[in-house]
Coordinates of C-alpha atoms in Angstrom, one line a residue:
X1 CA 36.7 25.7 32.7
X2 CA 40.2 25.2 30.8
X3 CA 40.5 21.8 32.4
X4 CA 36.9 20.8 31.0
X5 CA 37.9 22.0 27.6
X6 CA 40.9 19.8 27.6
X7 CA 38.6 16.7 28.0
X8 CA 37.9 15.2 24.5
X9 CA 34.5 14.1 25.5
X10 CA 33.4 17.5 26.6
X11 CA 34.7 19.1 23.6
X12 CA 32.7 16.7 21.4
X13 CA 29.5 17.3 23.4
X14 CA 30.0 21.1 23.0
X15 CA 30.7 20.8 19.3
X16 CA 27.5 18.7 18.8
X17 CA 25.6 21.1 20.8
X18 CA 26.8 24.1 18.8
X19 CA 26.0 22.4 15.6
X20 CA 22.4 21.4 16.7
X21 CA 21.9 24.9 18.0
X22 CA 23.1 26.4 14.7
X23 CA 20.6 24.4 12.8
X24 CA 17.8 25.3 15.1
X25 CA 18.4 28.9 15.0
X26 CA 18.5 28.7 11.2
X27 CA 15.1 27.0 11.2
X28 CA 13.8 29.5 13.6
X29 CA 15.0 32.5 11.6
X30 CA 13.2 31.0 8.5
X31 CA 10.2 30.6 10.3
X32 CA 10.1 34.1 11.5
X33 CA 11.0 35.5 8.3
X34 CA 8.3 33.5 6.6
X35 CA 5.6 34.7 9.3
X36 CA 6.7 38.4 8.8
X37 CA 6.5 38.2 4.9
X38 CA 3.1 36.4 5.0
X39 CA 1.8 39.0 7.5
X40 CA 3.0 42.0 5.1
X41 CA 1.0 40.3 2.4
X42 CA -2.1 39.9 4.6
X43 CA -1.9 36.2 4.8
X44 CA -2.6 34.7 8.2
X45 CA -0.6 31.6 9.2
X46 CA -1.3 28.9 11.6
X47 CA -3.4 25.8 11.9
X48 CA -6.8 27.4 13.0
X49 CA -8.1 26.5 9.5
X50 CA -8.2 22.9 10.4
X51 CA -11.3 23.5 12.6
X52 CA -13.2 25.4 9.9
X53 CA -15.7 23.8 7.4
X54 CA -14.4 23.0 4.0
X55 CA -17.4 23.9 2.0
X56 CA -16.7 21.4 -0.6
X57 CA -17.2 17.5 -1.1
X58 CA -15.3 14.5 -2.3
X59 CA -16.3 11.9 -4.9
X60 CA -14.9 9.0 -3.0
X61 CA -14.4 8.3 0.7
X62 CA -14.3 5.3 2.9
X63 CA -15.5 7.6 5.7
X64 CA -18.8 9.5 5.9
X65 CA -18.1 13.0 4.6
X66 CA -20.2 16.2 4.0
X67 CA -19.4 19.8 3.0
X68 CA -19.7 20.9 6.6
X69 CA -17.0 18.8 7.9
X70 CA -13.8 20.5 9.0
X71 CA -10.4 20.4 7.1
X72 CA -8.9 18.0 9.6
X73 CA -11.5 15.4 8.9
X74 CA -10.9 15.7 5.2
X75 CA -7.1 15.2 5.7
X76 CA -7.9 12.0 7.6
X77 CA -10.2 10.9 4.6
X78 CA -7.3 11.5 2.2
X79 CA -4.9 9.5 4.2
X80 CA -7.4 6.6 4.4
X81 CA -8.0 6.7 0.7
X82 CA -4.2 6.9 0.2
X83 CA -3.7 3.9 2.3
X84 CA -6.6 2.1 0.7
X85 CA -5.1 2.8 -2.8
X86 CA -1.7 1.8 -1.7
X87 CA -2.6 -1.4 0.0
X88 CA -4.7 -2.5 -3.0
X89 CA -1.9 -1.6 -5.5
X90 CA 0.9 -3.2 -3.3
X91 CA -1.2 -6.5 -3.0
X92 CA -2.0 -6.6 -6.7
X93 CA 1.6 -5.7 -7.7
X94 CA 2.9 -8.5 -5.5
X95 CA 0.7 -10.9 -7.1
X96 CA 1.6 -9.9 -10.6
X97 CA 5.3 -9.7 -9.8
X98 CA 5.3 -13.0 -8.3
X99 CA 3.6 -14.7 -11.2
X100 CA 5.9 -13.0 -13.7
X101 CA 9.0 -13.5 -11.6
X102 CA 8.4 -17.2 -11.3
X103 CA 7.7 -17.3 -15.1
X104 CA 11.1 -15.7 -15.6
X105 CA 12.9 -18.4 -13.5
X106 CA 11.0 -21.3 -14.8
X107 CA 12.6 -23.9 -17.3
X108 CA 9.9 -23.3 -19.9
X109 CA 11.4 -21.1 -22.7
X110 CA 7.9 -19.7 -23.6
X111 CA 7.1 -18.7 -20.0
X112 CA 10.6 -17.0 -19.9
X113 CA 9.8 -15.1 -23.1
X114 CA 6.3 -13.9 -21.9
X115 CA 7.9 -12.8 -18.7
X116 CA 10.7 -11.0 -20.3
X117 CA 8.2 -9.3 -22.8
X118 CA 6.0 -8.1 -20.0
X119 CA 8.9 -6.7 -18.0
X120 CA 10.3 -5.0 -21.0
X121 CA 7.0 -3.3 -22.0
X122 CA 5.6 -2.1 -18.6
X123 CA 8.7 -1.2 -16.9
X124 CA 9.7 1.1 -19.7
X125 CA 6.3 3.1 -20.0
X126 CA 6.0 6.0 -17.4
X127 CA 3.5 5.2 -14.8
X128 CA 1.4 8.3 -15.5
X129 CA 1.0 7.3 -19.1
X130 CA -0.4 3.8 -17.9
X131 CA -2.8 5.7 -15.5
X132 CA -4.3 7.8 -18.4
X133 CA -4.5 4.7 -20.5
X134 CA -6.4 2.5 -18.2
X135 CA -8.5 5.6 -17.1
X136 CA -9.5 6.1 -20.8
X137 CA -10.2 2.2 -21.3
X138 CA -12.6 2.3 -18.0
X139 CA -14.5 5.4 -18.9
X140 CA -15.2 4.0 -22.3
X141 CA -16.8 0.9 -20.9
X142 CA -20.7 0.5 -21.4
X143 CA -23.4 2.7 -19.8
X144 CA -25.3 1.4 -16.8
X145 CA -28.0 0.2 -19.1
X146 CA -25.5 -2.1 -20.7
X147 CA -23.4 -2.8 -17.9
X148 CA -21.2 -6.2 -17.8
X149 CA -22.5 -8.4 -15.0
X150 CA -20.7 -11.3 -13.2
X151 CA -21.2 -12.8 -9.7
X152 CA -23.4 -9.9 -8.8
X153 CA -21.0 -7.2 -9.8
X154 CA -21.7 -4.7 -12.5
X155 CA -19.0 -3.1 -14.6
X156 CA -19.8 0.2 -16.4
X157 CA -18.0 3.5 -17.4
X158 CA -19.1 4.9 -14.0
X159 CA -17.0 2.3 -12.1
X160 CA -17.3 -1.2 -10.7
X161 CA -20.3 -1.9 -8.5
X162 CA -19.9 -4.7 -5.9
X163 CA -22.2 -6.3 -3.5
X164 CA -21.8 -5.3 0.1
X165 CA -23.1 -7.0 3.2
X166 CA -25.9 -5.2 5.2
X167 CA -24.0 -5.2 8.6
X168 CA -23.0 -2.8 11.1
X169 CA -19.6 -1.0 10.9
X170 CA -18.1 -2.8 13.8
X171 CA -19.3 -6.1 12.7
X172 CA -18.0 -5.4 9.3
X173 CA -14.5 -4.5 10.6
X174 CA -14.4 -7.5 12.9
X175 CA -15.3 -9.7 9.9
X176 CA -12.4 -8.3 7.9
X177 CA -9.9 -8.9 10.7
X178 CA -11.3 -12.7 10.9
X179 CA -10.6 -12.8 7.0
X180 CA -7.1 -11.5 7.6
X181 CA -6.6 -13.9 10.4
X182 CA -7.5 -16.7 8.0
X183 CA -4.6 -15.6 5.8
X184 CA -2.1 -14.9 8.4
X185 CA -2.6 -17.7 10.8
X186 CA -1.6 -20.7 8.3
X187 CA 1.5 -18.7 7.4
X188 CA 2.5 -18.4 11.1
X189 CA 1.7 -21.8 12.0
X190 CA 3.9 -23.1 9.3
X191 CA 6.9 -21.2 10.4
X192 CA 6.5 -21.1 14.2
X193 CA 8.7 -23.4 16.4
X194 CA 6.1 -23.4 19.2
X195 CA 4.3 -26.4 17.7
X196 CA 5.6 -30.0 18.3
X197 CA 4.7 -31.3 14.7
X198 CA 7.6 -31.1 12.3
X199 CA 7.7 -28.4 9.5
X200 CA 5.9 -29.6 6.4
X201 CA 3.5 -31.7 8.4
X202 CA 1.3 -29.1 9.6
X203 CA -1.2 -28.9 6.7
X204 CA -4.0 -30.1 8.7
X205 CA -3.5 -27.7 11.4
X206 CA -3.1 -24.8 9.0
X207 CA -6.3 -25.7 7.1
X208 CA -8.3 -26.0 10.5
X209 CA -7.1 -22.5 11.5
X210 CA -8.1 -20.9 8.2
X211 CA -11.5 -22.8 8.2
X212 CA -12.2 -21.6 11.8
X213 CA -11.2 -17.9 11.1
X214 CA -13.5 -18.0 8.0
X215 CA -16.3 -19.5 10.0
X216 CA -15.9 -16.9 12.7
X217 CA -16.2 -14.2 9.9
X218 CA -19.4 -15.8 8.7
X219 CA -20.9 -15.9 12.2
X220 CA -19.9 -12.2 12.8
X221 CA -21.6 -11.2 9.6
X222 CA -24.8 -13.1 10.4
X223 CA -25.0 -11.6 13.9
X224 CA -24.2 -8.2 12.7
X225 CA -26.9 -8.1 9.9
X226 CA -29.1 -5.1 9.9
X227 CA -32.7 -6.1 10.7
X228 CA -35.3 -6.3 7.9
X229 CA -32.6 -6.2 5.2
X230 CA -31.0 -9.1 3.1
X231 CA -27.5 -10.2 4.0
X232 CA -26.0 -8.8 0.9
X233 CA -27.0 -5.5 -0.9
X234 CA -26.7 -6.2 -4.5
X235 CA -26.4 -3.3 -7.1
X236 CA -29.4 -3.1 -9.6
X237 CA -30.4 -0.7 -12.4
X238 CA -33.0 2.0 -11.3
X239 CA -33.8 4.4 -13.9
X240 CA -30.6 5.6 -15.8
X241 CA -28.4 4.8 -12.8
X242 CA -27.4 2.0 -10.7
X243 CA -28.5 1.8 -7.0
X244 CA -27.2 -0.5 -4.0
X245 CA -23.8 -2.2 -3.5
X246 CA -20.6 -0.2 -3.3
X247 CA -19.2 1.9 -6.1
X248 CA -15.7 1.7 -6.9
X249 CA -15.0 4.8 -9.1
X250 CA -12.9 4.7 -12.3
X251 CA -10.3 6.9 -10.9
X252 CA -9.4 4.3 -8.3
X253 CA -9.6 1.3 -10.6
X254 CA -7.3 3.0 -13.2
X255 CA -4.7 3.8 -10.4
X256 CA -4.9 0.3 -8.9
X257 CA -4.4 -1.3 -12.3
X258 CA -1.7 0.9 -13.4
X259 CA 0.2 0.5 -10.0
X260 CA -0.3 -3.3 -10.1
X261 CA 1.0 -3.6 -13.6
X262 CA 3.8 -1.3 -13.5
X263 CA 4.8 -2.1 -10.0
X264 CA 4.5 -5.7 -10.9
X265 CA 7.2 -5.5 -13.7
X266 CA 9.7 -4.4 -11.1
X267 CA 8.7 -6.8 -8.3
X268 CA 9.1 -9.6 -11.0
X269 CA 12.7 -8.7 -11.4
X270 CA 13.1 -8.8 -7.6
X271 CA 11.5 -12.1 -7.4
X272 CA 13.8 -13.4 -10.2
X273 CA 16.9 -11.9 -8.5
X274 CA 15.8 -13.5 -5.2
X275 CA 15.5 -17.0 -6.7
X276 CA 18.8 -16.7 -8.6
X277 CA 20.6 -15.8 -5.4
X278 CA 19.9 -19.3 -4.0
X279 CA 23.1 -21.3 -4.4
X280 CA 22.8 -24.5 -6.5
X281 CA 24.9 -26.3 -3.8
X282 CA 22.0 -25.9 -1.3
X283 CA 19.5 -27.2 -3.8
X284 CA 21.6 -30.0 -4.6
X285 CA 22.1 -30.7 -0.9
X286 CA 18.3 -30.8 -0.3
X287 CA 17.7 -33.1 -3.2
X288 CA 20.4 -35.4 -1.9
X289 CA 18.5 -35.8 1.3
X290 CA 15.4 -37.4 -0.6
X291 CA 13.3 -34.4 -0.5
X292 CA 10.7 -34.1 -3.4
X293 CA 11.1 -31.0 -5.7
X294 CA 8.0 -29.4 -4.2
X295 CA 9.4 -29.7 -0.7
X296 CA 12.8 -28.5 -1.9
X297 CA 11.0 -25.4 -3.3
X298 CA 8.9 -24.7 -0.2
X299 CA 11.4 -25.6 2.5
X300 CA 14.8 -24.5 1.0
X301 CA 14.5 -22.3 -2.1
X302 CA 11.5 -20.1 -1.2
X303 CA 12.6 -19.4 2.2
X304 CA 16.1 -18.4 1.1
X305 CA 14.9 -16.4 -1.8
X306 CA 12.4 -14.4 0.4
X307 CA 15.3 -13.4 2.5
X308 CA 17.2 -12.0 -0.4
X309 CA 14.0 -10.3 -1.8
X310 CA 12.7 -8.5 1.3
X311 CA 15.1 -5.5 1.7
X312 CA 14.8 -4.6 -2.0
X313 CA 10.9 -5.2 -1.9
X314 CA 10.7 -2.8 1.1
X315 CA 12.3 -0.1 -1.0
X316 CA 10.0 -0.9 -3.9
X317 CA 6.9 -0.9 -1.7
X318 CA 7.9 2.6 -0.3
X319 CA 8.3 3.9 -3.8
X320 CA 4.9 2.5 -5.0
X321 CA 3.2 4.1 -1.9
X322 CA 4.6 7.5 -3.0
X323 CA 3.2 6.8 -6.5
X324 CA -0.3 7.0 -5.2
X325 CA 0.1 10.7 -5.6
X326 CA -0.6 10.2 -9.3
X327 CA -4.3 10.2 -8.4
X328 CA -4.5 13.9 -8.7
X329 CA -3.9 13.5 -12.5
X330 CA -7.3 11.8 -12.9
X331 CA -9.2 13.2 -10.0
X332 CA -9.0 10.6 -7.3
X333 CA -9.3 12.2 -3.7
X334 CA -6.2 10.9 -2.2
X335 CA -4.2 12.7 0.4
X336 CA -2.3 14.8 -2.2
X337 CA -5.5 16.0 -3.8
X338 CA -7.1 17.0 -0.6
X339 CA -4.1 19.1 0.2
X340 CA -4.2 20.6 -3.2
X341 CA -8.0 21.5 -2.6
X342 CA -7.1 23.0 0.8
X343 CA -4.5 25.2 -0.6
X344 CA -6.9 26.5 -3.2
X345 CA -9.7 27.1 -0.8
X346 CA -7.9 28.2 2.4
X347 CA -4.6 29.7 1.1
X348 CA -2.7 27.9 3.8
X349 CA 0.0 26.7 1.4
X350 CA 2.9 26.1 3.9
X351 CA 0.8 24.5 6.5
X352 CA -1.1 22.1 4.0
X353 CA 2.2 21.1 2.4
X354 CA 3.8 20.6 5.9
X355 CA 1.0 18.3 6.9
X356 CA 1.3 16.3 3.4
X357 CA 5.1 15.8 3.9
X358 CA 4.6 14.7 7.6
X359 CA 1.8 12.3 6.6
X360 CA 3.8 10.6 3.7
X361 CA 6.9 10.7 6.1
X362 CA 4.9 8.8 8.7
X363 CA 3.5 6.4 6.2
X364 CA 6.6 5.4 4.6
X365 CA 8.7 5.3 7.8
X366 CA 6.1 2.9 9.3
X367 CA 6.1 0.7 6.2
X368 CA 9.9 0.6 6.2
X369 CA 10.0 -0.2 10.0
X370 CA 7.7 -3.1 9.6
X371 CA 9.8 -4.5 6.7
X372 CA 13.0 -4.0 8.7
X373 CA 11.5 -5.8 11.6
X374 CA 10.5 -8.6 9.5
X375 CA 13.9 -8.9 7.8
X376 CA 15.7 -8.9 11.0
X377 CA 13.4 -11.6 12.4
X378 CA 14.0 -14.1 9.5
X379 CA 17.7 -13.1 8.9
X380 CA 20.3 -15.8 9.5
X381 CA 23.6 -15.2 11.0
X382 CA 26.6 -15.1 8.7
X383 CA 26.4 -15.8 4.9
X384 CA 22.6 -16.8 4.7
X385 CA 22.6 -17.8 0.9
X386 CA 25.8 -19.3 0.0
X387 CA 27.0 -22.5 1.4

């Protein structure tokens, strides 16, 4: 025994085991004390409540929901709503941030001024104030009788009504995957080294792949069409309300707009910093090879800038995903609001908060892992920006 303790590796292992064991004992003691205190107050603990009916409904759900559904199903609805809001907000914020960031780095002084003004205004107003502002704007839009109409969509104070295809759920999901492929395939074909064509001369292949994927989506929708119904279900006024189509509630619209504008102001600065990080020497070297300004931008400046932006963008995306919890301020049934309603109706505070923390931890760790993987895949060895 004494000879074992003289071994450095054995001593290190014992110290680590003692440290982990102490932490585990502290956590176990806290759990036991909490359970004893809850029992003394007549509060039952555990996760059996997950299989009981909620008795209440939600005002927005991408999944079918009734008041008889159990709590675990409502937690799933909350997670799906949060992911839908987060994905919509991140996409819109990226589009806004890219446009503003390019304006900030352009040689046009007016574009620079507009970009700087945008960032200075929207970055310095708290997100929750912007959520309240856009919610007030949307809820003061015209009533359904005086709705604004464009491309079959109706915009009213009750939300945005958009046409939806009359197809089965599986066919609709398959069509969405085909549309995503129409976006992702051209990007992949433009970067992969498995093709014989040189980079920059694959436009024809990229357009063909995108057209094929979109045609596949159209065929899936046509084959999956519900019988005796038109392909698209357009919203229309019936009485005092609108029927048909899909209703996007004002709460979701206000949150998506606020996250897009607020997040876009931060992403704009990330985009600007990424382009500024590309060395002038590399740009001049590309021009000296006879490349056109557009090819210098797409083949040299943009890829190097993306490598500089990606680690910071991942951090910003995680932050914006956590900002979806603002939904409770305007009554959007996201994951946070489902947990708050669960606490009010079931009294299972610790369990519900634990599920909420675990859910956001899983979402954000998954998001960070994806971006870390992408960053590792596109990273160059050594100094990748400065020549």
